[in-house]
mmCIF file of N, CA, C and O in Angstrom:
data_model
loop_
_atom_site.group_PDB
_atom_site.id
_atom_site.type_symbol
_atom_site.label_atom_id
_atom_site.label_comp_id
_atom_site.label_asym_id
_atom_site.label_seq_id
_atom_site.Cartn_x
_atom_site.Cartn_y
_atom_site.Cartn_z
ATOM 1 N N MET A 1 0.821 -1.120 -0.025
ATOM 2 C CA MET A 1 -0.018 0.026 0.010
ATOM 3 C C MET A 1 0.952 1.256 -0.076
ATOM 4 O O MET A 1 1.923 1.267 0.663
ATOM 5 N N ASN A 2 0.471 2.211 -0.794
ATOM 6 C CA ASN A 2 1.260 3.457 -0.768
ATOM 7 C C ASN A 2 0.217 4.607 -0.270
ATOM 8 O O ASN A 2 -0.909 4.311 0.023
ATOM 9 N N ARG A 3 0.734 5.825 -0.209
ATOM 10 C CA ARG A 3 -0.123 6.908 0.359
ATOM 11 C C ARG A 3 -1.301 7.151 -0.518
ATOM 12 O O ARG A 3 -2.373 7.604 0.004
ATOM 13 N N ILE A 4 -1.204 6.983 -1.834
ATOM 14 C CA ILE A 4 -2.358 7.254 -2.683
ATOM 15 C C ILE A 4 -3.426 6.228 -2.402
ATOM 16 O O ILE A 4 -4.568 6.556 -2.218
ATOM 17 N N GLU A 5 -3.053 5.005 -2.309
ATOM 18 C CA GLU A 5 -4.026 3.875 -1.984
ATOM 19 C C GLU A 5 -4.564 4.137 -0.587
ATOM 20 O O GLU A 5 -5.793 3.881 -0.395
ATOM 21 N N LEU A 6 -3.714 4.538 0.408
ATOM 22 C CA LEU A 6 -4.196 4.779 1.719
ATOM 23 C C LEU A 6 -5.247 5.847 1.724
ATOM 24 O O LEU A 6 -6.275 5.703 2.383
ATOM 25 N N ARG A 7 -5.085 6.948 1.040
ATOM 26 C CA ARG A 7 -6.024 7.999 1.016
ATOM 27 C C ARG A 7 -7.379 7.510 0.463
ATOM 28 O O ARG A 7 -8.387 7.848 1.006
ATOM 29 N N GLU A 8 -7.330 6.621 -0.540
ATOM 30 C CA GLU A 8 -8.608 6.106 -1.039
ATOM 31 C C GLU A 8 -9.345 5.270 0.061
ATOM 32 O O GLU A 8 -10.523 5.359 0.109
ATOM 33 N N VAL A 9 -8.620 4.470 0.724
ATOM 34 C CA VAL A 9 -9.218 3.642 1.772
ATOM 35 C C VAL A 9 -9.744 4.463 2.913
ATOM 36 O O VAL A 9 -10.900 4.329 3.337
ATOM 37 N N LEU A 10 -8.981 5.498 3.328
ATOM 38 C CA LEU A 10 -9.437 6.420 4.403
ATOM 39 C C LEU A 10 -10.715 7.172 4.018
ATOM 40 O O LEU A 10 -11.636 7.277 4.762
ATOM 41 N N THR A 11 -10.781 7.620 2.754
ATOM 42 C CA THR A 11 -11.955 8.308 2.215
ATOM 43 C C THR A 11 -13.126 7.381 2.208
ATOM 44 O O THR A 11 -14.222 7.713 2.598
ATOM 45 N N ALA A 12 -12.955 6.173 1.721
ATOM 46 C CA ALA A 12 -14.001 5.168 1.562
ATOM 47 C C ALA A 12 -14.573 4.741 2.976
ATOM 48 O O ALA A 12 -15.721 4.509 3.122
ATOM 49 N N GLU A 13 -13.697 4.799 4.010
ATOM 50 C CA GLU A 13 -14.145 4.435 5.351
ATOM 51 C C GLU A 13 -14.610 5.562 6.135
ATOM 52 O O GLU A 13 -15.007 5.394 7.290
ATOM 53 N N GLY A 14 -14.646 6.728 5.606
ATOM 54 C CA GLY A 14 -15.194 7.897 6.283
ATOM 55 C C GLY A 14 -14.310 8.480 7.347
ATOM 56 O O GLY A 14 -14.731 9.126 8.262
ATOM 57 N N ILE A 15 -13.034 8.275 7.229
ATOM 58 C CA ILE A 15 -12.075 8.888 8.136
ATOM 59 C C ILE A 15 -11.902 10.364 7.767
ATOM 60 O O ILE A 15 -11.596 10.690 6.649
ATOM 61 N N ARG A 16 -12.070 11.215 8.710
ATOM 62 C CA ARG A 16 -11.915 12.667 8.530
ATOM 63 C C ARG A 16 -10.531 13.063 8.030
ATOM 64 O O ARG A 16 -9.565 12.612 8.560
ATOM 65 N N SER A 17 -10.496 13.897 7.040
ATOM 66 C CA SER A 17 -9.256 14.286 6.461
ATOM 67 C C SER A 17 -8.391 15.179 7.346
ATOM 68 O O SER A 17 -7.161 15.297 7.248
ATOM 69 N N ASP A 18 -9.027 15.761 8.397
ATOM 70 C CA ASP A 18 -8.285 16.574 9.363
ATOM 71 C C ASP A 18 -7.750 15.731 10.524
ATOM 72 O O ASP A 18 -7.120 16.283 11.474
ATOM 73 N N ALA A 19 -7.874 14.377 10.439
ATOM 74 C CA ALA A 19 -7.340 13.527 11.476
ATOM 75 C C ALA A 19 -5.949 13.053 11.101
ATOM 76 O O ALA A 19 -5.265 12.400 11.951
ATOM 77 N N TYR A 20 -5.478 13.332 9.872
ATOM 78 C CA TYR A 20 -4.219 12.767 9.422
ATOM 79 C C TYR A 20 -3.528 13.725 8.429
ATOM 80 O O TYR A 20 -4.217 14.541 7.823
ATOM 81 N N SER A 21 -2.276 13.475 8.189
ATOM 82 C CA SER A 21 -1.527 14.135 7.140
ATOM 83 C C SER A 21 -0.741 13.067 6.436
ATOM 84 O O SER A 21 0.095 12.405 7.088
ATOM 85 N N LEU A 22 -0.877 12.958 5.141
ATOM 86 C CA LEU A 22 -0.054 11.953 4.391
ATOM 87 C C LEU A 22 1.184 12.634 3.757
ATOM 88 O O LEU A 22 1.944 11.997 3.022
ATOM 89 N N GLU A 23 1.386 13.925 4.133
ATOM 90 C CA GLU A 23 2.557 14.632 3.582
ATOM 91 C C GLU A 23 3.424 15.156 4.734
ATOM 92 O O GLU A 23 4.313 15.960 4.501
ATOM 93 N N GLY A 24 3.342 14.448 5.829
ATOM 94 C CA GLY A 24 4.211 14.793 6.993
ATOM 95 C C GLY A 24 3.849 16.224 7.522
ATOM 96 O O GLY A 24 2.720 16.585 7.425
ATOM 97 N N GLY A 25 4.755 16.868 8.161
ATOM 98 C CA GLY A 25 4.466 18.236 8.662
ATOM 99 C C GLY A 25 4.169 18.145 10.233
ATOM 100 O O GLY A 25 4.275 17.078 10.852
ATOM 101 N N LEU A 26 3.852 19.288 10.711
ATOM 102 C CA LEU A 26 3.519 19.390 12.157
ATOM 103 C C LEU A 26 2.124 19.966 12.282
ATOM 104 O O LEU A 26 1.827 20.965 12.896
ATOM 105 N N TYR A 27 1.163 19.252 11.686
ATOM 106 C CA TYR A 27 -0.288 19.645 11.749
ATOM 107 C C TYR A 27 -0.782 19.205 13.075
ATOM 108 O O TYR A 27 -0.764 18.021 13.473
ATOM 109 N N GLU A 28 -1.274 20.162 13.857
ATOM 110 C CA GLU A 28 -1.716 19.972 15.218
ATOM 111 C C GLU A 28 -2.811 18.878 15.341
ATOM 112 O O GLU A 28 -3.743 18.862 14.515
ATOM 113 N N ASP A 29 -2.690 18.076 16.264
ATOM 114 C CA ASP A 29 -3.605 16.962 16.616
ATOM 115 C C ASP A 29 -3.977 16.071 15.399
ATOM 116 O O ASP A 29 -5.086 15.749 15.140
ATOM 117 N N ARG A 30 -2.934 15.631 14.678
ATOM 118 C CA ARG A 30 -3.029 14.749 13.592
ATOM 119 C C ARG A 30 -2.003 13.665 13.712
ATOM 120 O O ARG A 30 -0.916 13.794 14.145
ATOM 121 N N LEU A 31 -2.400 12.441 13.101
ATOM 122 C CA LEU A 31 -1.423 11.465 12.838
ATOM 123 C C LEU A 31 -0.861 11.737 11.507
ATOM 124 O O LEU A 31 -1.529 12.166 10.555
ATOM 125 N N CYS A 32 0.495 11.593 11.402
ATOM 126 C CA CYS A 32 1.212 11.966 10.141
ATOM 127 C C CYS A 32 2.120 10.831 9.716
ATOM 128 O O CYS A 32 2.579 10.028 10.519
ATOM 129 N N ILE A 33 2.309 10.804 8.401
ATOM 130 C CA ILE A 33 3.294 9.863 7.804
ATOM 131 C C ILE A 33 4.237 10.707 6.946
ATOM 132 O O ILE A 33 3.810 11.702 6.275
ATOM 133 N N ASP A 34 5.479 10.356 7.040
ATOM 134 C CA ASP A 34 6.502 11.151 6.299
ATOM 135 C C ASP A 34 7.708 10.220 5.978
ATOM 136 O O ASP A 34 8.057 9.319 6.705
ATOM 137 N N GLU A 35 8.335 10.525 4.822
ATOM 138 C CA GLU A 35 9.545 9.829 4.431
ATOM 139 C C GLU A 35 10.752 10.672 4.899
ATOM 140 O O GLU A 35 10.780 11.875 4.626
ATOM 141 N N GLN A 36 11.673 10.038 5.571
ATOM 142 C CA GLN A 36 12.875 10.686 6.128
ATOM 143 C C GLN A 36 14.063 9.856 5.962
ATOM 144 O O GLN A 36 14.155 8.740 6.592
ATOM 145 N N TYR A 37 15.017 10.347 5.210
ATOM 146 C CA TYR A 37 16.362 9.628 5.065
ATOM 147 C C TYR A 37 16.174 8.166 4.654
ATOM 148 O O TYR A 37 16.826 7.292 5.231
ATOM 149 N N GLY A 38 15.219 7.873 3.741
ATOM 150 C CA GLY A 38 15.098 6.535 3.249
ATOM 151 C C GLY A 38 14.195 5.662 4.134
ATOM 152 O O GLY A 38 14.050 4.489 3.820
ATOM 153 N N ALA A 39 13.642 6.163 5.253
ATOM 154 C CA ALA A 39 12.789 5.420 6.090
ATOM 155 C C ALA A 39 11.482 6.156 6.147
ATOM 156 O O ALA A 39 11.314 7.252 5.770
ATOM 157 N N TRP A 40 10.398 5.452 6.611
ATOM 158 C CA TRP A 40 9.112 5.965 6.773
ATOM 159 C C TRP A 40 8.821 6.098 8.234
ATOM 160 O O TRP A 40 9.066 5.288 9.026
ATOM 161 N N VAL A 41 8.166 7.252 8.629
ATOM 162 C CA VAL A 41 7.910 7.556 10.004
ATOM 163 C C VAL A 41 6.394 7.961 10.189
ATOM 164 O O VAL A 41 5.825 8.592 9.326
ATOM 165 N N VAL A 42 5.817 7.306 11.211
ATOM 166 C CA VAL A 42 4.446 7.668 11.579
ATOM 167 C C VAL A 42 4.524 8.243 12.964
ATOM 168 O O VAL A 42 5.234 7.752 13.856
ATOM 169 N N TYR A 43 3.826 9.367 13.155
ATOM 170 C CA TYR A 43 3.809 10.050 14.480
ATOM 171 C C TYR A 43 2.504 10.893 14.653
ATOM 172 O O TYR A 43 1.805 11.133 13.733
ATOM 173 N N TYR A 44 2.345 11.301 15.903
ATOM 174 C CA TYR A 44 1.240 12.183 16.262
ATOM 175 C C TYR A 44 1.746 13.525 16.633
ATOM 176 O O TYR A 44 2.860 13.619 17.281
ATOM 177 N N VAL A 45 1.103 14.610 16.230
ATOM 178 C CA VAL A 45 1.519 15.927 16.548
ATOM 179 C C VAL A 45 0.622 16.524 17.592
ATOM 180 O O VAL A 45 -0.647 16.491 17.454
ATOM 181 N N GLU A 46 1.281 17.062 18.623
ATOM 182 C CA GLU A 46 0.571 17.688 19.729
ATOM 183 C C GLU A 46 1.447 18.831 20.250
ATOM 184 O O GLU A 46 2.623 18.549 20.518
ATOM 185 N N ARG A 47 0.887 20.046 20.374
ATOM 186 C CA ARG A 47 1.662 21.176 20.883
ATOM 187 C C ARG A 47 2.928 21.428 20.079
ATOM 188 O O ARG A 47 3.949 21.742 20.725
ATOM 189 N N GLY A 48 2.862 21.199 18.811
ATOM 190 C CA GLY A 48 4.037 21.463 17.945
ATOM 191 C C GLY A 48 5.126 20.413 18.017
ATOM 192 O O GLY A 48 6.191 20.610 17.461
ATOM 193 N N LYS A 49 4.837 19.308 18.687
ATOM 194 C CA LYS A 49 5.930 18.297 18.837
ATOM 195 C C LYS A 49 5.413 16.955 18.331
ATOM 196 O O LYS A 49 4.208 16.637 18.353
ATOM 197 N N ARG A 50 6.429 16.116 17.891
ATOM 198 C CA ARG A 50 6.042 14.781 17.421
ATOM 199 C C ARG A 50 6.134 13.769 18.594
ATOM 200 O O ARG A 50 7.005 13.788 19.344
ATOM 201 N N TRP A 51 5.077 13.017 18.674
ATOM 202 C CA TRP A 51 4.978 12.048 19.792
ATOM 203 C C TRP A 51 4.750 10.609 19.177
ATOM 204 O O TRP A 51 4.178 10.514 18.080
ATOM 205 N N ASN A 52 5.127 9.654 19.971
ATOM 206 C CA ASN A 52 4.897 8.196 19.599
ATOM 207 C C ASN A 52 5.415 7.913 18.193
ATOM 208 O O ASN A 52 4.717 7.189 17.448
ATOM 209 N N GLU A 53 6.547 8.448 17.870
ATOM 210 C CA GLU A 53 7.182 8.246 16.527
ATOM 211 C C GLU A 53 7.601 6.745 16.351
ATOM 212 O O GLU A 53 8.157 6.166 17.240
ATOM 213 N N ARG A 54 7.263 6.198 15.230
ATOM 214 C CA ARG A 54 7.628 4.847 14.866
ATOM 215 C C ARG A 54 8.140 4.801 13.466
ATOM 216 O O ARG A 54 7.547 5.387 12.534
ATOM 217 N N ARG A 55 9.306 4.222 13.307
ATOM 218 C CA ARG A 55 9.994 4.163 11.987
ATOM 219 C C ARG A 55 9.750 2.749 11.333
ATOM 220 O O ARG A 55 9.624 1.758 11.967
ATOM 221 N N PHE A 56 9.637 2.837 9.965
ATOM 222 C CA PHE A 56 9.449 1.645 9.152
ATOM 223 C C PHE A 56 10.370 1.635 8.005
ATOM 224 O O PHE A 56 10.781 2.696 7.462
ATOM 225 N N ASP A 57 10.707 0.471 7.519
ATOM 226 C CA ASP A 57 11.593 0.362 6.324
ATOM 227 C C ASP A 57 10.825 0.623 4.991
ATOM 228 O O ASP A 57 11.475 1.070 4.074
ATOM 229 N N THR A 58 9.596 0.400 4.993
ATOM 230 C CA THR A 58 8.812 0.515 3.734
ATOM 231 C C THR A 58 7.582 1.407 3.866
ATOM 232 O O THR A 58 7.081 1.528 4.943
ATOM 233 N N GLU A 59 7.217 2.050 2.797
ATOM 234 C CA GLU A 59 5.994 2.849 2.798
ATOM 235 C C GLU A 59 4.782 1.957 3.059
ATOM 236 O O GLU A 59 3.868 2.376 3.775
ATOM 237 N N ASP A 60 4.755 0.767 2.609
ATOM 238 C CA ASP A 60 3.652 -0.220 2.837
ATOM 239 C C ASP A 60 3.424 -0.434 4.313
ATOM 240 O O ASP A 60 2.335 -0.275 4.873
ATOM 241 N N GLU A 61 4.552 -0.721 5.029
ATOM 242 C CA GLU A 61 4.440 -0.968 6.492
ATOM 243 C C GLU A 61 3.894 0.236 7.235
ATOM 244 O O GLU A 61 3.074 0.135 8.109
ATOM 245 N N ALA A 62 4.399 1.435 6.865
ATOM 246 C CA ALA A 62 3.996 2.735 7.504
ATOM 247 C C ALA A 62 2.594 2.986 7.229
ATOM 248 O O ALA A 62 1.828 3.343 8.095
ATOM 249 N N CYS A 63 2.091 2.791 5.954
ATOM 250 C CA CYS A 63 0.745 3.032 5.644
ATOM 251 C C CYS A 63 -0.237 2.119 6.342
ATOM 252 O O CYS A 63 -1.263 2.592 6.826
ATOM 253 N N ARG A 64 0.155 0.877 6.419
ATOM 254 C CA ARG A 64 -0.688 -0.088 7.138
ATOM 255 C C ARG A 64 -0.820 0.216 8.622
ATOM 256 O O ARG A 64 -1.870 0.060 9.222
ATOM 257 N N TYR A 65 0.296 0.637 9.255
ATOM 258 C CA TYR A 65 0.300 0.988 10.570
ATOM 259 C C TYR A 65 -0.600 2.226 10.848
ATOM 260 O O TYR A 65 -1.401 2.312 11.740
ATOM 261 N N LEU A 66 -0.425 3.242 9.965
ATOM 262 C CA LEU A 66 -1.228 4.429 10.122
ATOM 263 C C LEU A 66 -2.781 4.121 9.968
ATOM 264 O O LEU A 66 -3.582 4.610 10.696
ATOM 265 N N LEU A 67 -3.094 3.283 9.014
ATOM 266 C CA LEU A 67 -4.453 2.844 8.764
ATOM 267 C C LEU A 67 -4.961 2.190 10.044
ATOM 268 O O LEU A 67 -6.171 2.457 10.443
ATOM 269 N N LYS A 68 -4.205 1.327 10.665
ATOM 270 C CA LYS A 68 -4.609 0.639 11.877
ATOM 271 C C LYS A 68 -4.890 1.646 12.958
ATOM 272 O O LYS A 68 -5.942 1.561 13.643
ATOM 273 N N LEU A 69 -4.040 2.607 13.143
ATOM 274 C CA LEU A 69 -4.246 3.603 14.166
ATOM 275 C C LEU A 69 -5.520 4.470 13.962
ATOM 276 O O LEU A 69 -6.234 4.698 14.877
ATOM 277 N N LEU A 70 -5.719 4.838 12.719
ATOM 278 C CA LEU A 70 -6.841 5.604 12.387
ATOM 279 C C LEU A 70 -8.203 4.821 12.538
ATOM 280 O O LEU A 70 -9.276 5.388 13.003
ATOM 281 N N ARG A 71 -8.133 3.554 12.180
ATOM 282 C CA ARG A 71 -9.328 2.748 12.367
ATOM 283 C C ARG A 71 -9.674 2.565 13.830
ATOM 284 O O ARG A 71 -10.891 2.433 14.247
ATOM 285 N N GLN A 72 -8.711 2.581 14.728
ATOM 286 C CA GLN A 72 -8.938 2.385 16.176
ATOM 287 C C GLN A 72 -9.385 3.680 16.816
ATOM 288 O O GLN A 72 -9.901 3.659 17.928
ATOM 289 N N ASP A 73 -9.113 4.813 16.186
ATOM 290 C CA ASP A 73 -9.440 6.070 16.738
ATOM 291 C C ASP A 73 -10.880 6.484 16.391
ATOM 292 O O ASP A 73 -11.124 6.933 15.335
ATOM 293 N N ARG A 74 -11.782 6.411 17.280
ATOM 294 C CA ARG A 74 -13.161 6.720 17.143
ATOM 295 C C ARG A 74 -13.386 8.178 16.784
ATOM 296 O O ARG A 74 -14.368 8.531 16.089
ATOM 297 N N SER A 75 -12.544 9.067 17.257
ATOM 298 C CA SER A 75 -12.683 10.491 16.982
ATOM 299 C C SER A 75 -12.347 10.873 15.580
ATOM 300 O O SER A 75 -12.559 11.969 15.129
ATOM 301 N N ALA A 76 -11.697 9.911 14.871
ATOM 302 C CA ALA A 76 -11.250 10.159 13.444
ATOM 303 C C ALA A 76 -12.439 10.086 12.449
ATOM 304 O O ALA A 76 -12.301 10.389 11.304
ATOM 305 N N ARG A 77 -13.579 9.628 12.895
ATOM 306 C CA ARG A 77 -14.826 9.497 11.992
ATOM 307 C C ARG A 77 -15.748 10.541 12.149
ATOM 308 O O ARG A 77 -15.949 11.150 13.112
#
């Protein structure tokens, strides 16, 4: 899965677009995915800082992890 496919799944499942960023960044109160130095990173942004950062070797692993987190978050719908 890549970020384009992930966006399609999130839209189809009714996940709010303001609950995540697929382009990285420091968007407040969002789960984000970003590519950094050849690795993929998923993190949550709160108060301008990255929290619960987790690194992955592939875009597929990172996208599937982000999807799992968003599906578990009831406030994302």
